[in-house]
Short mmCIF file of C-alpha atoms and ligand atoms in Angstrom, two decimals:
data_model
loop_
_atom_site.label_atom_id
_atom_site.label_comp_id
_atom_site.label_asym_id
_atom_site.label_seq_id
_atom_site.Cartn_x
_atom_site.Cartn_y
_atom_site.Cartn_z
CA MET R 1 -17.29 -14.26 16.64
CA ARG R 2 -15.59 -11.55 14.33
CA ARG R 3 -15.31 -13.21 11.05
CA ILE R 4 -12.18 -12.23 9.19
CA SER R 5 -10.63 -12.78 5.59
CA ILE R 6 -7.63 -11.31 4.63
CA PHE R 7 -6.09 -10.43 0.90
CA GLY R 8 -2.39 -11.62 0.25
CA ALA R 9 -2.30 -13.42 3.09
CA THR R 10 1.36 -14.89 2.41
CA GLY R 11 2.87 -11.10 2.26
CA SER R 12 4.38 -8.94 4.50
CA ILE R 13 1.40 -7.42 5.65
CA GLY R 14 -0.64 -10.57 5.66
CA GLN R 15 1.80 -12.37 7.64
CA ASN R 16 1.54 -9.92 10.00
CA THR R 17 -2.02 -10.01 10.40
CA ILE R 18 -1.74 -13.69 10.61
CA ASP R 19 0.04 -13.66 13.95
CA LEU R 20 -1.87 -11.18 15.59
CA ILE R 21 -4.69 -12.78 15.10
CA ALA R 22 -4.08 -16.63 15.18
CA ASP R 23 -3.15 -15.62 19.30
CA GLY R 24 -6.04 -13.83 19.75
CA ASP R 25 -9.54 -15.22 21.06
CA GLY R 26 -13.00 -14.14 19.13
CA PHE R 27 -12.11 -15.15 15.41
CA ALA R 28 -13.23 -16.71 12.92
CA VAL R 29 -11.09 -16.61 9.27
CA GLU R 30 -13.57 -16.79 6.17
CA VAL R 31 -11.47 -16.86 3.66
CA LEU R 32 -7.39 -16.16 3.29
CA THR R 33 -5.71 -15.60 -0.21
CA GLY R 34 -2.25 -15.22 -1.18
CA GLY R 35 -0.31 -16.04 -5.06
CA ARG R 36 2.15 -19.07 -5.65
CA ASN R 37 3.36 -19.24 -2.34
CA VAL R 38 0.78 -22.58 -1.72
CA ALA R 39 3.02 -24.26 0.80
CA LEU R 40 2.67 -20.59 3.06
CA LEU R 41 -1.18 -19.91 2.22
CA ALA R 42 -2.40 -23.88 2.93
CA ALA R 43 -0.17 -24.23 6.21
CA GLN R 44 -1.84 -20.54 7.24
CA ALA R 45 -4.81 -21.59 6.29
CA ARG R 46 -4.55 -24.66 8.79
CA ARG R 47 -3.72 -22.54 11.33
CA VAL R 48 -6.18 -20.53 11.97
CA ARG R 49 -8.46 -23.04 10.11
CA ALA R 50 -10.17 -20.96 7.61
CA ARG R 51 -12.77 -22.07 5.48
CA LEU R 52 -12.02 -20.96 2.53
CA ALA R 53 -8.34 -20.88 0.87
CA VAL R 54 -8.09 -18.83 -2.27
CA THR R 55 -4.41 -18.82 -4.93
CA ALA R 56 -4.34 -16.20 -7.86
CA HIS R 57 -3.75 -18.54 -10.33
CA GLU R 58 -5.48 -21.24 -11.46
CA GLU R 59 -2.56 -23.71 -12.11
CA CYS R 60 -1.83 -23.91 -8.97
CA ARG R 61 -4.70 -25.27 -7.59
CA ALA R 62 -3.75 -28.50 -7.47
CA GLU R 63 -1.28 -27.56 -5.52
CA LEU R 64 -3.62 -25.92 -2.65
CA GLN R 65 -5.94 -29.13 -3.16
CA ASP R 66 -3.27 -31.51 -2.20
CA ALA R 67 -1.41 -29.01 0.54
CA LEU R 68 -5.44 -29.41 1.96
CA ALA R 69 -6.34 -32.35 1.41
CA GLY R 70 -8.48 -34.05 4.69
CA SER R 71 -8.25 -30.33 6.18
CA GLY R 72 -12.01 -29.88 5.34
CA ILE R 73 -10.85 -25.52 4.47
CA GLU R 74 -12.58 -25.16 0.93
CA VAL R 75 -10.23 -24.99 -1.97
CA ALA R 76 -10.36 -22.26 -5.37
CA ALA R 77 -8.33 -20.73 -7.73
CA GLY R 78 -7.81 -17.80 -9.78
CA THR R 79 -8.92 -13.92 -10.63
CA GLN R 80 -12.79 -14.97 -10.72
CA ALA R 81 -12.53 -17.01 -7.50
CA LEU R 82 -10.69 -14.24 -5.90
CA LEU R 83 -13.85 -11.39 -6.43
CA GLU R 84 -15.98 -14.31 -5.24
CA ALA R 85 -14.06 -14.63 -2.16
CA ALA R 86 -14.79 -10.81 -1.53
CA ASP R 87 -18.50 -11.54 -1.81
CA ARG R 88 -18.29 -13.61 1.34
CA PRO R 89 -19.74 -12.53 4.41
CA ALA R 90 -16.94 -10.90 6.73
CA ASP R 91 -17.12 -8.19 9.57
CA TRP R 92 -13.30 -7.06 8.67
CA THR R 93 -11.48 -7.46 5.57
CA MET R 94 -7.46 -6.88 5.10
CA SER R 95 -6.56 -5.78 1.60
CA ALA R 96 -3.10 -6.65 1.21
CA ILE R 97 -2.89 -7.61 -1.82
CA VAL R 98 0.47 -5.15 -3.71
CA GLY R 99 -0.61 -3.62 -6.40
CA ALA R 100 -3.55 -1.94 -8.53
CA ALA R 101 -4.47 -6.20 -8.74
CA GLY R 102 -5.91 -5.29 -5.01
CA LEU R 103 -7.94 -2.80 -5.79
CA ALA R 104 -11.26 -4.94 -7.91
CA PRO R 105 -11.36 -7.24 -4.22
CA GLY R 106 -11.20 -4.77 -2.06
CA PHE R 107 -14.16 -3.08 -3.81
CA ARG R 108 -15.85 -5.91 -3.64
CA ALA R 109 -15.37 -6.28 -0.46
CA LEU R 110 -17.13 -2.79 0.61
CA ALA R 111 -20.68 -4.23 -0.56
CA GLN R 112 -20.88 -6.15 2.27
CA GLY R 113 -21.08 -2.71 4.45
CA ARG R 114 -18.25 -3.68 7.09
CA THR R 115 -14.30 -2.89 7.78
CA LEU R 116 -11.71 -2.60 5.02
CA ALA R 117 -8.58 -2.70 6.75
CA LEU R 118 -6.68 -1.07 3.13
CA ALA R 119 -3.21 -1.60 2.90
CA ASN R 120 -3.63 -1.66 -0.28
CA LYS R 121 -2.55 1.85 -1.02
CA GLU R 122 -2.56 2.04 -4.71
CA SER R 123 -6.28 1.20 -4.38
CA LEU R 124 -7.00 4.80 -2.82
CA VAL R 125 -4.16 6.73 -5.79
CA THR R 126 -6.48 4.69 -8.94
CA ALA R 127 -9.64 5.11 -7.45
CA GLY R 128 -9.81 7.28 -4.28
CA PRO R 129 -12.76 8.87 -5.34
CA LEU R 130 -15.16 5.26 -6.35
CA LEU R 131 -14.08 3.64 -3.13
CA MET R 132 -14.69 6.36 -0.91
CA ALA R 133 -17.71 6.37 -2.42
CA GLU R 134 -18.94 2.75 -2.78
CA ALA R 135 -17.83 2.68 1.38
CA ALA R 136 -20.20 5.66 1.70
CA ARG R 137 -22.69 3.68 -0.22
CA HIS R 138 -22.39 0.99 1.72
CA ASN R 139 -21.90 2.62 4.45
CA ALA R 140 -19.01 0.46 5.25
CA THR R 141 -15.36 2.08 6.89
CA ILE R 142 -12.05 1.98 5.34
CA LEU R 143 -9.97 2.35 7.78
CA PRO R 144 -6.14 2.75 7.03
CA VAL R 145 -3.16 0.16 7.48
CA ASP R 146 -0.25 2.25 5.64
CA SER R 147 1.50 3.54 9.20
CA GLU R 148 1.47 7.71 8.04
CA HIS R 149 -1.98 7.13 7.71
CA SER R 150 -2.54 4.83 10.49
CA ALA R 151 -0.77 7.66 12.07
CA VAL R 152 -2.67 10.81 11.26
CA PHE R 153 -5.79 8.85 11.72
CA GLN R 154 -5.10 8.36 15.17
CA ALA R 155 -3.92 12.17 15.36
CA LEU R 156 -7.04 12.80 13.95
CA VAL R 157 -9.23 11.44 17.09
CA GLY R 158 -11.65 13.87 18.03
CA GLU R 159 -10.46 16.64 16.10
CA ASP R 160 -12.20 18.98 13.89
CA MET R 161 -11.06 18.13 9.46
CA ALA R 162 -12.12 22.48 9.59
CA ALA R 163 -9.12 22.59 12.15
CA VAL R 164 -6.57 21.15 10.53
CA GLU R 165 -3.68 23.27 8.54
CA ARG R 166 -1.40 20.83 7.33
CA VAL R 167 -0.43 16.58 7.10
CA ILE R 168 3.11 16.13 7.44
CA ILE R 169 4.28 12.57 6.63
CA THR R 170 7.41 10.77 7.51
CA ALA R 171 10.31 9.29 4.83
CA SER R 172 13.54 7.25 6.00
CA GLY R 173 14.51 8.40 2.31
CA GLY R 174 15.32 4.51 1.98
CA ALA R 175 17.96 2.67 0.79
CA PHE R 176 20.06 5.02 -1.07
CA ARG R 177 19.25 7.99 1.22
CA ASP R 178 23.04 9.22 1.90
CA TRP R 179 24.30 7.73 -1.96
CA PRO R 180 25.69 10.52 -4.38
CA LEU R 181 24.15 11.48 -6.90
CA GLU R 182 25.90 10.35 -9.58
CA LYS R 183 25.82 6.68 -7.70
CA LEU R 184 22.63 6.17 -8.28
CA ALA R 185 22.58 4.76 -11.67
CA SER R 186 24.51 2.15 -10.92
CA ALA R 187 22.31 1.03 -7.91
CA THR R 188 21.40 -3.18 -8.05
CA LEU R 189 18.69 -4.77 -7.06
CA ALA R 190 19.45 -6.20 -3.96
CA GLN R 191 20.89 -2.74 -2.69
CA ALA R 192 17.58 -1.23 -3.56
CA SER R 193 15.70 -4.34 -1.74
CA ALA R 194 17.31 -3.15 1.46
CA HIS R 195 15.67 -1.82 3.91
CA PRO R 196 17.45 0.28 6.83
CA ASN R 197 14.24 0.38 9.00
CA TRP R 198 11.71 -1.70 8.09
CA ALA R 199 11.04 -5.16 7.04
CA MET R 200 8.17 -5.52 4.57
CA GLY R 201 7.60 -6.84 1.05
CA GLN R 202 10.03 -6.65 -2.24
CA ARG R 203 8.25 -4.14 -4.16
CA ILE R 204 7.43 -1.24 -1.57
CA THR R 205 11.02 -1.40 -0.11
CA ILE R 206 12.34 -0.83 -3.92
CA ASP R 207 9.81 1.68 -4.15
CA SER R 208 11.27 3.52 -0.55
CA ALA R 209 14.63 3.93 -1.94
CA SER R 210 12.82 6.29 -5.35
CA MET R 211 10.10 7.43 -3.02
CA PHE R 212 7.96 6.34 -5.43
CA ASN R 213 6.27 4.76 -2.40
CA LYS R 214 6.23 8.67 -0.29
CA SER R 215 4.73 9.47 -4.15
CA LEU R 216 2.09 7.05 -3.68
CA GLU R 217 1.55 8.16 0.01
CA ILE R 218 0.85 11.55 -0.72
CA ILE R 219 -2.00 11.21 -3.43
CA GLU R 220 -3.18 8.32 -0.80
CA ALA R 221 -3.15 11.06 2.08
CA ARG R 222 -5.34 13.42 -0.38
CA GLU R 223 -8.14 10.96 -1.12
CA TYR R 224 -7.95 8.87 2.54
CA PHE R 225 -8.70 12.39 4.27
CA GLY R 226 -9.65 15.18 1.84
CA ILE R 227 -6.95 17.78 2.33
CA SER R 228 -5.39 19.40 -0.80
CA PRO R 229 -2.23 19.02 -1.21
CA ASN R 230 -0.74 21.82 -0.83
CA GLN R 231 -1.28 20.50 2.92
CA ILE R 232 0.60 17.73 2.61
CA GLU R 233 4.19 17.75 3.38
CA VAL R 234 6.93 14.93 3.44
CA VAL R 235 10.03 14.94 5.67
CA ILE R 236 13.01 13.02 5.93
CA HIS R 237 13.43 11.27 9.39
CA PRO R 238 15.97 8.56 9.21
CA GLN R 239 14.90 7.08 12.17
CA SER R 240 11.24 5.92 11.65
CA MET R 241 10.15 6.38 14.74
CA ILE R 242 7.93 9.38 14.25
CA HIS R 243 5.49 8.03 11.12
CA ALA R 244 3.50 11.65 10.62
CA LEU R 245 2.40 14.41 12.36
CA VAL R 246 -1.27 16.68 11.96
CA GLY R 247 -0.53 20.30 12.25
CA PHE R 248 -3.92 22.10 13.66
CA CYS R 249 -4.44 25.67 13.16
CA ASP R 250 -3.11 26.92 16.70
CA GLY R 251 0.10 26.20 15.65
CA ALA R 252 0.45 22.59 17.65
CA LEU R 253 1.95 19.93 15.85
CA MET R 254 0.76 16.20 16.67
CA ALA R 255 2.98 13.31 15.98
CA HIS R 256 2.74 10.09 16.52
CA LEU R 257 5.49 7.76 17.44
CA GLY R 258 6.01 3.85 17.58
CA PRO R 259 8.46 1.54 16.53
CA PRO R 260 9.19 0.72 13.09
CA ASP R 261 6.92 -2.54 13.42
CA MET R 262 3.78 -2.63 10.72
CA ARG R 263 2.10 -4.85 14.37
CA HIS R 264 1.57 -1.45 15.31
CA ALA R 265 -0.95 -0.28 12.26
CA ILE R 266 -2.75 -3.59 11.68
CA GLY R 267 -3.32 -4.62 15.29
CA TYR R 268 -4.68 -0.44 15.54
CA ALA R 269 -7.21 -1.32 12.64
CA LEU R 270 -8.07 -4.42 13.96
CA ASN R 271 -9.26 -3.72 17.09
CA TRP R 272 -10.13 0.35 16.54
CA PRO R 273 -11.90 1.78 17.59
CA ASP R 274 -10.69 0.47 20.85
CA ARG R 275 -6.55 -0.24 21.26
CA ARG R 276 -5.91 -3.34 22.81
CA ALA R 277 -2.22 -4.36 23.92
CA LEU R 278 0.39 -5.20 21.17
CA PRO R 279 3.03 -7.33 20.86
CA VAL R 280 5.43 -4.46 19.54
CA ALA R 281 8.48 -3.02 21.54
CA ARG R 282 8.20 0.13 23.40
CA LEU R 283 10.52 3.33 22.65
CA ASP R 284 12.91 3.98 24.39
CA LEU R 285 13.21 7.62 24.32
CA ALA R 286 16.25 8.37 26.15
CA ALA R 287 18.27 5.20 24.42
CA ILE R 288 17.13 6.53 21.34
CA GLY R 289 18.79 10.07 21.57
CA THR R 290 17.96 11.98 18.76
CA LEU R 291 15.05 12.12 16.09
CA SER R 292 16.65 14.43 12.61
CA PHE R 293 14.77 15.97 10.65
CA GLN R 294 15.23 16.71 6.60
CA ALA R 295 13.59 17.83 4.05
CA PRO R 296 13.73 15.38 1.16
CA ASP R 297 16.29 16.67 -2.48
CA LEU R 298 13.25 16.89 -6.02
CA ALA R 299 16.58 15.67 -7.46
CA ARG R 300 17.17 12.56 -5.52
CA TYR R 301 13.68 11.52 -5.79
CA PRO R 302 11.96 12.94 -9.35
CA ALA R 303 8.85 10.61 -7.97
CA LEU R 304 7.83 13.36 -5.33
CA ARG R 305 7.85 16.08 -8.27
CA LEU R 306 5.68 13.69 -10.20
CA ALA R 307 3.10 12.87 -7.50
CA ARG R 308 2.54 16.54 -7.73
CA ASP R 309 1.80 16.67 -11.03
CA VAL R 310 -0.44 13.28 -10.96
CA MET R 311 -2.76 15.16 -8.12
CA ALA R 312 -2.85 18.36 -10.25
CA THR R 313 -4.25 16.46 -12.93
CA GLY R 314 -6.68 14.46 -10.92
CA GLY R 315 -8.66 12.27 -13.66
CA LEU R 316 -7.19 8.96 -14.61
CA ALA R 317 -4.09 10.61 -13.52
CA GLY R 318 -3.32 8.49 -10.55
CA ALA R 319 -4.50 5.28 -11.94
CA ALA R 320 -1.87 5.71 -14.87
CA PHE R 321 0.96 7.13 -12.85
CA ASN R 322 1.00 3.66 -10.51
CA ALA R 323 0.27 1.07 -14.03
CA ALA R 324 3.61 3.09 -15.24
CA LYS R 325 5.24 2.42 -11.53
CA GLU R 326 4.10 -0.43 -11.46
CA ILE R 327 6.35 -1.90 -14.83
CA ALA R 328 8.65 0.46 -14.86
CA LEU R 329 9.19 -1.64 -11.51
CA ASP R 330 9.15 -4.61 -13.29
CA HIS R 331 11.71 -4.10 -15.87
CA PHE R 332 13.98 -3.07 -12.58
CA ILE R 333 13.66 -6.17 -11.23
CA VAL R 334 13.97 -8.16 -14.06
CA GLY R 335 17.31 -6.37 -14.93
CA GLY R 336 15.56 -4.53 -18.32
CA LEU R 337 15.96 -1.27 -16.62
CA SER R 338 18.36 1.12 -14.17
CA PHE R 339 17.80 2.54 -11.04
CA VAL R 340 16.76 6.46 -12.35
CA ALA R 341 15.26 5.00 -15.32
CA MET R 342 11.91 4.53 -13.93
CA ALA R 343 11.18 7.67 -12.57
CA GLY R 344 12.16 8.47 -16.48
CA ILE R 345 9.33 6.02 -17.62
CA VAL R 346 6.96 6.74 -15.75
CA GLU R 347 7.27 10.83 -16.59
CA ASP R 348 7.19 9.85 -20.21
CA THR R 349 3.93 7.57 -19.88
CA LEU R 350 2.01 10.59 -18.28
CA CYS R 351 3.41 12.85 -20.87
CA GLN R 352 2.37 10.70 -23.45
CA LEU R 353 -1.13 9.96 -21.99
CA SER R 354 -1.61 13.45 -20.79
CA GLY R 355 -0.82 14.34 -24.63
CA ALA R 356 -3.14 12.24 -25.65
CA GLY R 357 -6.49 13.81 -23.70
CA VAL R 358 -6.63 10.86 -21.89
CA LEU R 359 -5.76 11.34 -18.53
CA THR R 360 -8.88 13.60 -16.83
CA LYS R 361 -11.55 11.74 -17.89
CA LEU R 362 -13.20 10.93 -13.75
CA PRO R 363 -12.38 7.44 -12.52
CA ASP R 364 -16.42 7.10 -12.74
CA SER R 365 -16.54 2.92 -12.85
CA LEU R 366 -13.89 -0.15 -12.37
CA ASP R 367 -14.00 -0.87 -15.21
CA THR R 368 -12.64 3.06 -16.34
CA VAL R 369 -10.07 3.01 -14.27
CA LEU R 370 -8.81 -0.62 -15.22
CA ALA R 371 -8.80 0.10 -18.80
CA MET R 372 -6.75 3.15 -17.74
CA ASP R 373 -4.43 1.03 -15.79
CA HIS R 374 -3.98 -1.31 -18.51
CA LEU R 375 -3.65 1.45 -21.30
CA ALA R 376 -0.84 2.79 -19.42
CA ARG R 377 0.47 -0.37 -18.56
CA ARG R 378 1.02 -1.11 -22.80
CA THR R 379 2.28 2.45 -23.17
CA ALA R 380 5.03 2.12 -20.34
CA ASN R 381 5.82 -1.37 -21.90
CA ASP R 382 5.80 0.20 -25.04
CA ILE R 383 8.50 3.04 -23.64
CA VAL R 384 11.07 0.39 -22.04
CA ALA R 385 11.21 -1.20 -25.13
CA ALA R 386 11.92 2.31 -27.19
CA TRP R 387 14.30 3.52 -24.10
CA GLN R 388 16.40 -0.23 -24.83
CA GLY R 389 16.45 0.09 -28.36
CA LYS R 390 18.09 3.23 -28.08
CA GLN R 391 21.05 2.23 -24.60
CA GLY R 392 21.72 -1.18 -27.31
P1 NAD A 401 4.11 -8.45 -0.49
O1 NAD A 401 4.47 -8.36 -1.77
O2 NAD A 401 4.74 -9.46 0.85
O3 NAD A 401 2.63 -9.49 -0.52
C1 NAD A 401 1.36 -9.66 -1.66
C2 NAD A 401 0.82 -10.22 -1.63
O4 NAD A 401 -0.57 -10.08 -2.16
C3 NAD A 401 0.72 -11.96 -1.29
O5 NAD A 401 -0.15 -12.52 -0.74
C4 NAD A 401 1.45 -11.84 -2.49
O6 NAD A 401 0.51 -13.40 -3.00
C5 NAD A 401 -0.41 -11.31 -3.19
N1 NAD A 401 -0.21 -11.17 -4.83
C6 NAD A 401 0.30 -10.56 -5.54
N2 NAD A 401 0.20 -10.59 -6.68
C7 NAD A 401 -0.61 -10.92 -6.61
C8 NAD A 401 -2.12 -10.57 -8.21
N3 NAD A 401 -1.71 -10.59 -8.92
N4 NAD A 401 -3.10 -11.18 -7.75
C9 NAD A 401 -3.70 -11.99 -6.36
N5 NAD A 401 -3.03 -11.41 -5.36
C10 NAD A 401 -1.20 -11.20 -5.76
O7 NAD A 401 3.53 -7.73 -0.13
P2 NAD A 401 3.36 -6.36 0.98
O8 NAD A 401 5.02 -5.62 2.09
O9 NAD A 401 2.17 -7.12 2.34
O10 NAD A 401 2.26 -5.25 0.78
C11 NAD A 401 1.19 -5.11 0.27
C12 NAD A 401 0.32 -3.64 0.30
O11 NAD A 401 0.20 -3.47 1.88
C13 NAD A 401 0.83 -3.14 -0.96
O12 NAD A 401 -0.44 -2.14 -1.20
C14 NAD A 401 2.09 -2.42 0.36
O13 NAD A 401 2.39 -1.65 -0.39
C15 NAD A 401 1.33 -2.37 1.35
N6 NAD A 401 2.03 -1.99 2.62
C16 NAD A 401 3.45 -2.37 2.70
C17 NAD A 401 3.86 -2.60 3.79
C18 NAD A 401 4.49 -3.49 4.43
O14 NAD A 401 4.93 -3.47 5.85
N7 NAD A 401 4.78 -4.40 3.60
C19 NAD A 401 3.50 -1.38 4.45
C20 NAD A 401 2.58 -0.70 3.96
C21 NAD A 401 1.44 -0.62 2.73
MG1 MG A 402 3.62 3.77 4.82
#
């Protein structure tokens, strides 16, 4: 029996993971965690007969207890409980909390020396070297779940990294790919939350429209595969059928294709190093007919330029970048910031912190990274407040 824990079970990745394991044999579910969606968390815990269900919010404890009364499933609540749940022995842990909040539980799960399936790209963006070192220290395996990184990982099986010339990750271009630039300032939350190809959580969907998601993924690729920034390219591919390509020194390009369905990348990580049948659609290439590509326009997607600056700075710049992006996104979601203003807030936050000389410190501990996360959130919030003051 493989013991499985899922952090962020109630989210888009979490639900897909539950769907894959609920129908499979040989899985014993140790921990499921969620946020305020207590009814879903309780239903999932009953469905897979989890031993422990944890809500991240103390105030949701009673509701979760009521929903699981008589089930024999343990209940816990709060941030500390989330960390303790990561100490429970599990052979395979899915890290699918959204945002920097996913870093500490995933980091802690590595101490068990097992497999961490990493959907939470923010972990690598904020603390890549630290996370990889912790995995090595405990002889744990990190498997990528982001579709592009899973694709690269699969294209690299049996290959020598020394023969890799470049990695190309594809981007759909998001909701506003074909919008006139001048219209972007008026983009609404509903418009930004509608992805043309993928069904995902709201935050990553908006990040796809701004390409902040792709900017996180460039950094994620650098950290995961240990390649240099100039070896990572982004190409817009509106059909989202090719997820990534690896270019080798002999000029060969190995592409990974599949339908835009996260169950593929999740299932690959679940079955690795084997492959097993997955309930995903098979591509009909003749029906698709044409796959197209175009270079991303940096004026439309300033986030891509910022990712390059962040990689050049190194140190704690990734933690600051992600935190500022999360704050800008929070403000866009509640209506306090326009879609195009988000990149400006992130850039100003990085400028201010860089001026203060704090970005180049090494991410040598979780506390150092979390301290930068907090500082960047405060800084970004102040910049938003000043910006809003000027507007009105
Ligand atoms: P989601 O918003 O659908 O779900 C997020 C999950 O995290 C929920 O279970 C929620 O309760 C939990 N959560 C949110 N804030 C929390 C907090 N502060 N503390 C503890 N738990 C919290 O998100 P998602 O789309 O499933 O994405 C999850 C992660 O996977 C993200 O890092 C995202 O970038 C990455 N990812 C997602 C997809 C996708 O298809 N959705 C693809 C690639 C990568
Ligand atoms: Mg992705």
